[in-house]
Short mmCIF file of C-alpha atoms in Angstrom, two decimals:
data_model
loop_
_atom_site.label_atom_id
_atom_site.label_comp_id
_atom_site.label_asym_id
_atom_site.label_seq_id
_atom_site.Cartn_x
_atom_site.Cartn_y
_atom_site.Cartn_z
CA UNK A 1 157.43 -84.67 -304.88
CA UNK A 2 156.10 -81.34 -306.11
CA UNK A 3 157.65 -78.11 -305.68
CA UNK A 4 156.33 -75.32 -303.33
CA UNK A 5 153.61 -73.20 -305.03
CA UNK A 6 154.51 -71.15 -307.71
CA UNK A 7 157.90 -71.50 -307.73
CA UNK A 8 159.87 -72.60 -311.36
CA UNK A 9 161.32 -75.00 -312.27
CA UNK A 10 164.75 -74.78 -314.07
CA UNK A 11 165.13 -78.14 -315.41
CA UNK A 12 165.89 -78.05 -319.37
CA UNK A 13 166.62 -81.48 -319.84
CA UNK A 14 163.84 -84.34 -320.76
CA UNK A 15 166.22 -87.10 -320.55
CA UNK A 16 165.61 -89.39 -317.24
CA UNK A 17 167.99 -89.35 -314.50
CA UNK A 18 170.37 -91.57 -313.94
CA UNK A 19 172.25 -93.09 -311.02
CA UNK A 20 176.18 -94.26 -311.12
CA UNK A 21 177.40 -96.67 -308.89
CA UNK A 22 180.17 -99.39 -308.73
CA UNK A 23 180.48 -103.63 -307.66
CA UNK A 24 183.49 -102.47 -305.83
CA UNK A 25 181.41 -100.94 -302.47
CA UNK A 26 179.95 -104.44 -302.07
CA UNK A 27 182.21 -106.25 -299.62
CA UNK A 28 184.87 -103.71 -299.16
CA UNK A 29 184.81 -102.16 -295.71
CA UNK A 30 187.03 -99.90 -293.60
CA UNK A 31 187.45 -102.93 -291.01
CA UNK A 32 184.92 -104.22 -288.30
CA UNK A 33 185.22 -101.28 -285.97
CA UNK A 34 184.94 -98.52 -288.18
CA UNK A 35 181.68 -96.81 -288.49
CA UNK A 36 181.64 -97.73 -292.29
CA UNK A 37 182.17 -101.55 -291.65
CA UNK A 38 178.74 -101.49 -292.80
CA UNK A 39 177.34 -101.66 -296.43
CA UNK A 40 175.51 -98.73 -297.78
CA UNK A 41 175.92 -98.22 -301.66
CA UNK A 42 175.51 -102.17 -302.46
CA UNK A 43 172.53 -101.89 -300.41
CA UNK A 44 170.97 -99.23 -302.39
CA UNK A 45 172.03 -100.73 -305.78
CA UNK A 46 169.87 -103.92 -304.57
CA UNK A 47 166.97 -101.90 -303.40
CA UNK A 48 166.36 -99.63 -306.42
CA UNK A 49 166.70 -102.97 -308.83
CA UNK A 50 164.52 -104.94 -306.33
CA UNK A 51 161.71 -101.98 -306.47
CA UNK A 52 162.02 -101.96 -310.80
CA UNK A 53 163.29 -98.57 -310.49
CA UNK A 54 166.34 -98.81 -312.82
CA UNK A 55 167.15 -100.32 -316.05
CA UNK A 56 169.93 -100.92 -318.47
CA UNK A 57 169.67 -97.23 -319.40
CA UNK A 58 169.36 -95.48 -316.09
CA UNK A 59 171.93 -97.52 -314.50
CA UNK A 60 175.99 -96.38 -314.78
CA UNK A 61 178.89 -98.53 -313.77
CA UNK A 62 181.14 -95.46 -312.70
CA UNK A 63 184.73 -95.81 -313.67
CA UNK A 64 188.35 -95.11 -312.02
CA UNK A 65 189.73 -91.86 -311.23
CA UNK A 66 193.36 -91.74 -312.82
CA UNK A 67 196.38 -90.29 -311.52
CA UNK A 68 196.00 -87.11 -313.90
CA UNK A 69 192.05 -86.17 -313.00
CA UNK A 70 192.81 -87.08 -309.30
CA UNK A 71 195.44 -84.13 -309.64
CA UNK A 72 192.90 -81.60 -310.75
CA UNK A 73 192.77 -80.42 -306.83
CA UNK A 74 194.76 -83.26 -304.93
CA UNK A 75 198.43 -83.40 -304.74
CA UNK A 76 200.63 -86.20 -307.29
CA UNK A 77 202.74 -86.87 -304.30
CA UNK A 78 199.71 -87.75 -301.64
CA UNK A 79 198.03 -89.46 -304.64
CA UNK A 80 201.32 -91.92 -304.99
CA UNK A 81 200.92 -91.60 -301.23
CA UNK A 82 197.18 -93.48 -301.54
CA UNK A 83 198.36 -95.69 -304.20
CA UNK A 84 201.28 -97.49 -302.54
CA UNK A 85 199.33 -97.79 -299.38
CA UNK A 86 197.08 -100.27 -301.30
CA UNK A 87 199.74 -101.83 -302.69
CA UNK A 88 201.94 -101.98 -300.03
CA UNK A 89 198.89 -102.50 -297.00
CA UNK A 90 201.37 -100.18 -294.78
CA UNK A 91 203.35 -96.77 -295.06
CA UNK A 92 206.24 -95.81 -293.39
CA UNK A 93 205.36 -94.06 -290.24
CA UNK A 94 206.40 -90.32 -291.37
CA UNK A 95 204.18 -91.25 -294.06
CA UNK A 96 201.03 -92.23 -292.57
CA UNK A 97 201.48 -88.80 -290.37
CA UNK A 98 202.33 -86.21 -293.45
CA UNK A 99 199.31 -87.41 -295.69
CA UNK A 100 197.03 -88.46 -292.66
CA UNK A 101 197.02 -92.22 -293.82
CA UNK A 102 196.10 -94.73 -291.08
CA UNK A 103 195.18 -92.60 -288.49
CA UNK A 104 192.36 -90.69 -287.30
CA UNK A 105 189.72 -93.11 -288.40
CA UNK A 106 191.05 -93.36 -291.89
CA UNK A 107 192.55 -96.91 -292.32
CA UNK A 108 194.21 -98.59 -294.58
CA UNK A 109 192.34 -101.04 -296.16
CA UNK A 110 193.10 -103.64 -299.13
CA UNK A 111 190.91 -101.09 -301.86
CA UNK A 112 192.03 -97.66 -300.36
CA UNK A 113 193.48 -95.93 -303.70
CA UNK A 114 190.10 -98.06 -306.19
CA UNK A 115 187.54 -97.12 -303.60
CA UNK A 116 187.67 -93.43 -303.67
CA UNK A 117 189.27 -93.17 -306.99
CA UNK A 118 185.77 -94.60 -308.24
CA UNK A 119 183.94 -92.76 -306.39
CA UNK A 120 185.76 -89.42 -307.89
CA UNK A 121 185.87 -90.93 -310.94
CA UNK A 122 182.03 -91.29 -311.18
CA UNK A 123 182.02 -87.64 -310.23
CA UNK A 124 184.16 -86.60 -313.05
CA UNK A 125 181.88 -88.85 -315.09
CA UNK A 126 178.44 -87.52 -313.84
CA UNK A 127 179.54 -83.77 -314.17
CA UNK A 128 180.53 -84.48 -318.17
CA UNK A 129 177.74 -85.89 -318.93
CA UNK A 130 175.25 -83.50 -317.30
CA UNK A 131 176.71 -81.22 -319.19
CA UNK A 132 174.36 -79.85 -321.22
CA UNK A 133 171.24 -80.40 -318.79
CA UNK A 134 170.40 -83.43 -316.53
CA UNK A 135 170.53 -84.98 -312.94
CA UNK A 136 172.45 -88.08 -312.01
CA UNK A 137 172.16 -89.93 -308.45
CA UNK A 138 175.59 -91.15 -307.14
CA UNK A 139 175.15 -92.41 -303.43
CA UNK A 140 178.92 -93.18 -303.41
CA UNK A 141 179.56 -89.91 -303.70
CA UNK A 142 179.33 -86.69 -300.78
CA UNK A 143 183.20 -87.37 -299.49
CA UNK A 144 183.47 -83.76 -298.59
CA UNK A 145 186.80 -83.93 -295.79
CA UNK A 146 189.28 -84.98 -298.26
CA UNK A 147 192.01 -81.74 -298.19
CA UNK A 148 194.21 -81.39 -301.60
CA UNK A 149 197.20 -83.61 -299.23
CA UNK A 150 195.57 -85.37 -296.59
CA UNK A 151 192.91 -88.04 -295.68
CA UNK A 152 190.63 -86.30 -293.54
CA UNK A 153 187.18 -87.55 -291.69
CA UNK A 154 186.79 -91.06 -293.40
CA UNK A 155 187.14 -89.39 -296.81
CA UNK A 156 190.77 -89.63 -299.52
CA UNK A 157 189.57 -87.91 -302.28
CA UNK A 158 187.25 -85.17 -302.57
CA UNK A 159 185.00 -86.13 -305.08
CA UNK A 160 182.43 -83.21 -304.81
CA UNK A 161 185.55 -81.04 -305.25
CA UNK A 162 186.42 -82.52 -308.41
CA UNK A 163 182.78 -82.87 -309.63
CA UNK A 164 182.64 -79.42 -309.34
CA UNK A 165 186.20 -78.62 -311.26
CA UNK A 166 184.42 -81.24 -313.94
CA UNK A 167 181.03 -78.56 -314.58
CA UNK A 168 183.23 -75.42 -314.46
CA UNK A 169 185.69 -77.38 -316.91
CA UNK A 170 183.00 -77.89 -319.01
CA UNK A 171 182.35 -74.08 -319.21
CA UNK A 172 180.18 -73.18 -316.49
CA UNK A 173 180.77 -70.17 -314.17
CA UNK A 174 177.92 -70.55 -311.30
CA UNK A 175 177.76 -73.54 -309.31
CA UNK A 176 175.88 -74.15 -306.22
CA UNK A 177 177.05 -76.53 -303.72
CA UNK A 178 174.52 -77.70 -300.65
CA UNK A 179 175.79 -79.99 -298.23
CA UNK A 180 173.00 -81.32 -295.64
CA UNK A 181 175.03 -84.02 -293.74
CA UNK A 182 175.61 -84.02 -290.12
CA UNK A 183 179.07 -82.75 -290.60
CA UNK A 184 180.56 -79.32 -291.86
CA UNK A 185 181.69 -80.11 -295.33
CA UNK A 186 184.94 -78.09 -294.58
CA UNK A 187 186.85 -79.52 -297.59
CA UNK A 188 184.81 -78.35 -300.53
CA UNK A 189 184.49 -75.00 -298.41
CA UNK A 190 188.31 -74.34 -298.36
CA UNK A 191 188.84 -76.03 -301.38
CA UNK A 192 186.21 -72.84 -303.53
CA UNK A 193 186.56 -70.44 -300.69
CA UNK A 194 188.05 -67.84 -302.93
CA UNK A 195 186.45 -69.06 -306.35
CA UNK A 196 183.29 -66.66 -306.98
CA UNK A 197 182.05 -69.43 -309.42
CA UNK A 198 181.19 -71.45 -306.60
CA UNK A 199 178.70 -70.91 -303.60
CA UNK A 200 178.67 -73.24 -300.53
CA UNK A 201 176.28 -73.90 -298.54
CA UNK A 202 176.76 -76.19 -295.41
CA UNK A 203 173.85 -77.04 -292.47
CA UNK A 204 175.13 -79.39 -289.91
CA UNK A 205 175.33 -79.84 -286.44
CA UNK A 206 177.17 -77.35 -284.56
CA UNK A 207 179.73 -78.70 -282.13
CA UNK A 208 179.96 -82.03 -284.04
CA UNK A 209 183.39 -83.27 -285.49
CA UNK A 210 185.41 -80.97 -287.42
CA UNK A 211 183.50 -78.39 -285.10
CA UNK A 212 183.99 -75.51 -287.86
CA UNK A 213 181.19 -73.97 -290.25
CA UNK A 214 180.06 -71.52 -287.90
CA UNK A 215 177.49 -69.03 -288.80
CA UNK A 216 180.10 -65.95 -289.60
CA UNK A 217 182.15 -68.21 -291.29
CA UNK A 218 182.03 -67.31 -295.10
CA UNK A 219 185.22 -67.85 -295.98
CA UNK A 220 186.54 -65.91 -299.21
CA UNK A 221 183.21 -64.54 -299.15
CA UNK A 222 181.78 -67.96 -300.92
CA UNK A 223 180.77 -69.72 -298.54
CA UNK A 224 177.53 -69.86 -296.20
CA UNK A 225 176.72 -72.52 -293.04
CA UNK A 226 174.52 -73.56 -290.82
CA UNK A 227 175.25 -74.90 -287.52
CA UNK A 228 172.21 -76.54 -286.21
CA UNK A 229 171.26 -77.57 -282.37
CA UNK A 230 171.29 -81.08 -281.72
CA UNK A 231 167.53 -82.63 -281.79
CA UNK A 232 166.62 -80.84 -285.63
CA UNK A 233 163.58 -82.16 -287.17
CA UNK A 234 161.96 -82.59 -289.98
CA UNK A 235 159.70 -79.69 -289.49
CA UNK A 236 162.70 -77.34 -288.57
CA UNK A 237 164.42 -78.82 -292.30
CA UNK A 238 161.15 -77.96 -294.04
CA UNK A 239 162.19 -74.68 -292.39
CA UNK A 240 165.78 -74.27 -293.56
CA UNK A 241 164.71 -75.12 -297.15
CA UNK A 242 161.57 -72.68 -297.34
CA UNK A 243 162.82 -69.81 -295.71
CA UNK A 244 166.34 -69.82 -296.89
CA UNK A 245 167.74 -72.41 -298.81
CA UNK A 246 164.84 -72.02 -302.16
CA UNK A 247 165.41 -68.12 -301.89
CA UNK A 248 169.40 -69.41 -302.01
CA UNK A 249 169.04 -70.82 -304.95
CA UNK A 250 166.49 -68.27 -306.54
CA UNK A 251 168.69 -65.69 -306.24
CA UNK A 252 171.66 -67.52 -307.00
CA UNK A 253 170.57 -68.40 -310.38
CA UNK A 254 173.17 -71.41 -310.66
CA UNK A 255 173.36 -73.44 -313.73
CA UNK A 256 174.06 -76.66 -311.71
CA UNK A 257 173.57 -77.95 -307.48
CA UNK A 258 175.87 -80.32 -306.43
CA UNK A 259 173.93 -81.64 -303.79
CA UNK A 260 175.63 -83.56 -300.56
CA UNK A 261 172.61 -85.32 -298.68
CA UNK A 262 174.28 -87.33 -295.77
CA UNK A 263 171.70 -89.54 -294.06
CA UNK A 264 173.59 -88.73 -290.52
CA UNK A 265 171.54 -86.76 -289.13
CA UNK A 266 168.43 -89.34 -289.41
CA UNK A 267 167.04 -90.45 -285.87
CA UNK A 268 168.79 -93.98 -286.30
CA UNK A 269 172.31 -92.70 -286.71
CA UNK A 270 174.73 -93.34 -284.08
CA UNK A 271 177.15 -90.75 -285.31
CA UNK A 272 174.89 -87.42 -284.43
CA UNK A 273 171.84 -86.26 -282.34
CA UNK A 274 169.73 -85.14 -284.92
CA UNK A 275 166.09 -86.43 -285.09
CA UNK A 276 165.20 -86.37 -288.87
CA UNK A 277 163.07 -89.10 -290.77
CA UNK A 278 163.95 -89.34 -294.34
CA UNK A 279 160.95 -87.66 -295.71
CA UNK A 280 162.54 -84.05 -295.22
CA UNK A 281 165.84 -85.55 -296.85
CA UNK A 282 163.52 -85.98 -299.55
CA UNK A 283 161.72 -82.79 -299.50
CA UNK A 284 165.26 -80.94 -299.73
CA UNK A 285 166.30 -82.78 -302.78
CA UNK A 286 163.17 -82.80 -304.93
CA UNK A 287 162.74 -79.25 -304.32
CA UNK A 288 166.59 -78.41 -305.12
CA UNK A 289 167.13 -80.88 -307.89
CA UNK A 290 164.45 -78.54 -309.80
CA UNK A 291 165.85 -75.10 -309.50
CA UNK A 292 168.72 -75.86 -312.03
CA UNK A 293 169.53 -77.25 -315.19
CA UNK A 294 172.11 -79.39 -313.77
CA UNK A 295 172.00 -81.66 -310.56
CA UNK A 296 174.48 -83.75 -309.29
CA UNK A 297 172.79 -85.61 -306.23
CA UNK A 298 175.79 -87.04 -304.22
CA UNK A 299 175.54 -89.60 -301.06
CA UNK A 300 177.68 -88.88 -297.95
CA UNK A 301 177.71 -89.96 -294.20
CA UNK A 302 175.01 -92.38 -293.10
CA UNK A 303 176.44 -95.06 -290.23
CA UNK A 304 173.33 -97.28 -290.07
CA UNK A 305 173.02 -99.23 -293.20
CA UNK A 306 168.86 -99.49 -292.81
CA UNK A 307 168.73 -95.56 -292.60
CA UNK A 308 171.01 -95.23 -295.39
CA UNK A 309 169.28 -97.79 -297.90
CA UNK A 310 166.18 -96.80 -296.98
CA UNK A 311 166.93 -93.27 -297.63
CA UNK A 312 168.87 -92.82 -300.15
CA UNK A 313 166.76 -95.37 -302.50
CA UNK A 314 163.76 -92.95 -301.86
CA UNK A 315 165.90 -90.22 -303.14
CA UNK A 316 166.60 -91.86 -306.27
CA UNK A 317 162.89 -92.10 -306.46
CA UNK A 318 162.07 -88.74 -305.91
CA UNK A 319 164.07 -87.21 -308.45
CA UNK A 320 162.30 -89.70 -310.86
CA UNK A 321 158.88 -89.07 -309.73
CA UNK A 322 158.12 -92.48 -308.68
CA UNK A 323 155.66 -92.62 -305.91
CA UNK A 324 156.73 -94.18 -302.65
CA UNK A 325 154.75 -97.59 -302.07
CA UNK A 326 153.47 -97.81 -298.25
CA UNK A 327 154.62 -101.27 -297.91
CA UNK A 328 158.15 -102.63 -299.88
CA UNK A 329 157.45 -105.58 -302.04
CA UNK A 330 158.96 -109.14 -300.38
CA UNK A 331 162.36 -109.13 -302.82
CA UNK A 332 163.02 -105.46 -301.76
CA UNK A 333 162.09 -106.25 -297.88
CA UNK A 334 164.42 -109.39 -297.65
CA UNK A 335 167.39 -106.93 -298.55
CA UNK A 336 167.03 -105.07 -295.35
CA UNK A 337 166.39 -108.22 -293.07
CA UNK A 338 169.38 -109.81 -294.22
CA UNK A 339 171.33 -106.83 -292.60
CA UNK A 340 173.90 -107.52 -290.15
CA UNK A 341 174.70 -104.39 -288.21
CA UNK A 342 176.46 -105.25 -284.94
CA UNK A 343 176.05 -101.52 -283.20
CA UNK A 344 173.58 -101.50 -280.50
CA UNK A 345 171.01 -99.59 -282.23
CA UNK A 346 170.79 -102.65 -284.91
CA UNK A 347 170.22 -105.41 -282.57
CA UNK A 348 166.61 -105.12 -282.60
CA UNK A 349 165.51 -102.78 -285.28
CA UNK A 350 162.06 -102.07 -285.76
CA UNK A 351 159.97 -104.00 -287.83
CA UNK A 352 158.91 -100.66 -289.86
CA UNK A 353 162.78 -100.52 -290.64
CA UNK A 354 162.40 -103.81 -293.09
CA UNK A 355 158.83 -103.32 -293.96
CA UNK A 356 158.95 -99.75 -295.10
CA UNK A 357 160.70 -97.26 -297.16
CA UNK A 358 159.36 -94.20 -296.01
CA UNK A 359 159.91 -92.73 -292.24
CA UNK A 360 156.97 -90.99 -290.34
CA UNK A 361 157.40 -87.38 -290.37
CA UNK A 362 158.85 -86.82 -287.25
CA UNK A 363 157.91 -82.71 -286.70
CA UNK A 364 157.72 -80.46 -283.96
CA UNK A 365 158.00 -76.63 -283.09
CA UNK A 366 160.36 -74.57 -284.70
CA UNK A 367 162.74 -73.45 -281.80
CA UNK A 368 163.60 -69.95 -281.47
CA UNK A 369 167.07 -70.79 -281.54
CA UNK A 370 166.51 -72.22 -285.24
CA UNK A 371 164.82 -68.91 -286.47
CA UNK A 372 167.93 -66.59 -285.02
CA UNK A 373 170.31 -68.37 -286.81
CA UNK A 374 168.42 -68.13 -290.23
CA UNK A 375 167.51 -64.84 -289.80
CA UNK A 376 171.37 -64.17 -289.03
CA UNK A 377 172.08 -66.20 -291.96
CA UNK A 378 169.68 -64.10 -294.10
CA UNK A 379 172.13 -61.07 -293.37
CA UNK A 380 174.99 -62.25 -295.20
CA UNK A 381 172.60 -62.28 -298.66
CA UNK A 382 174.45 -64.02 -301.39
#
């Protein structure tokens, strides 16, 4: 992955990047119905070790949120909330209501509290140690709902929001946050809304759940989104990035991106009608992991667990540089056939789905409806 012509590249650090992940994602699930029933972040840990891509150096076991650094934006007493949920396995019913705990699609499940205290732990962790220059991959990572005191949208804790407190705790004073899931990333929005250290920038799919982010939303003045018609392609993301998210950026000047790349709005994904192959998904983060000294790449929605391996393995080797092979070696390709996803859409998935890493690019016209709402974006500068 190269970057556009002439533009710079901002990256000061040498060191390779590095991913952080966790053993607890394999087998833990939100129960069979949910849409994350399915494995994602195992999947990708297998895939990038299967392909040679990671090593004893590159590879991060990320560690447990405590109490304390969970109460750097959420509140102690929906923290304790999360906590005795997993050790209780219920709540009393005025409870579950107040902190939004076992309803509205956000169970509770035997590893409710570990499970997203890891994942905000590893956030915590990445920010430190990107510090002083550097990118880090964490797939786990992108839960962008969580509010300071309530579940919200399959998400507890808001570990973007607290990977971001970690780089301005470290001293920083311009962070730029780009969300590219199918879903408004309302919680880190509200949660910096009125912080001018932070800019966020959210493209998803208008009229999709929470059904905010519109267009002359910008919050405190902090915040910029995207609503995008259903049916957005890859040629209408190449789009978005060259004609106003690089220019973002550029004029921006942030010393880190915390980047949320979501895999929902890939072709396969039963949760929205968006049309993208994973090569734009790509495009977005090699360009965008370059135009800072610090990147924090971060996972997020992705409800079919072929489009989400697939993709999110190819962005851990696109920020490394590592060419993607036309056809996936047997010990990478037996990972994907061993899949059991019992949605309709994974009953008979196509053979390219196993064989493959890399979607066609799936392109079309750019619809005039897509160049209004940039150009209306444009207005609101930075």
């Amino acid at each position: 992955m190269t970057l556009p012509k002439n533009l710079p590249d901002h990256r000061t650090s040498d060191a390779s990047p590095r991913m952080i992940a966790a053993e607890i994602y394999r087998g833990s699930s939100y129960g069979p119905k949910h849409p994350l029933a399915i494995p994602r972040v195992s999947l990708v840990v297998d895939m990038v070790h299967a392909m040679g891509w990671v090593d004893d150096d590159t590879y991060l076991t990320g560690p447990v949120a405590t109490p304390d650094q969970l109460a750097r934006f959420h509140d102690p007493d929906y923290i304790n909330a999360v906590m005795q949920a997993e050790r209780d396995q219920i709540l009393p019913e005025e409870m579950m209501v107040k902190f939004g705990l076992g309803k509205n699609g956000n169970p509770i499940y035997p590893e409710i509290f570990r499970r997203p205290a890891t994942a905000a732990g590893s956030s915590i962790k990445a920010a430190q140690l990107i510090a002083d220059g550097g990118i880090i991959h964490h797939p786990a990572g992108g839960t962008h709902h969580g509010l300071r005191n309530r579940a919200s949208g399959f998400c507890y804790f808001n570990d973007p929001v607290l990977g971001i407190y970690a780089l301005l705790d470290s001293g920083l004073d311009r962070v730029l946050y780009v969300d590219i899931d199918a879903h408004h990333g309302d919680g880190v929005q509200i949660a910096f809304a009125d912080d001018d250290r932070v800019l966020t920038f959210s493209m998803h799919q208008e009229d999709l759940w929470p059904k905010t982010g519109a267009i002359d939303d910008i919050a405190g003045g902090m915040a910029r989104n995207l609503p995008m018609p259903a049916g957005m392609h890859d040629d209408e993301m190449r789009y978005v990035l060259n004609e106003y998210l690089i220019n973002l950026a550029l004029t921006f000047a942030p010393q880190a991106i915390v980047l949320q790349c979501g895999c929902d709005t890939l072709l396969e994904d039963p949760l929205s009608k968006q049309l993208l192959g994973n090569q734009s998904i790509w495009e977005v983060v090699g360009t965008m992991s370059q135009l800072a000294p610090r990147c924090l790449v971060l996972g997020g929605g992705g409800y079919s667990p072929f489009g989400v391996a697939r993709c999110w393995s190819g962005v851990w080797a696109t920020i490394n540089g590592i060419e993607i092979p036309p056809v996936l070696p047997i010990t990478a390709e037996n990972i994907l056939r061993v899949i059991k996803w019992t949605h309709s859409r994974g009953r008979k998935p196509a053979d390219t789905l196993f064989t493959t890493l890399a979607d066609p690019w799936r392109g079309g016209a750019i619809r005039n409806e897509v160049r209004e709402r940039v150009r209306r974006l444009k207005g609101y500068g930075v």
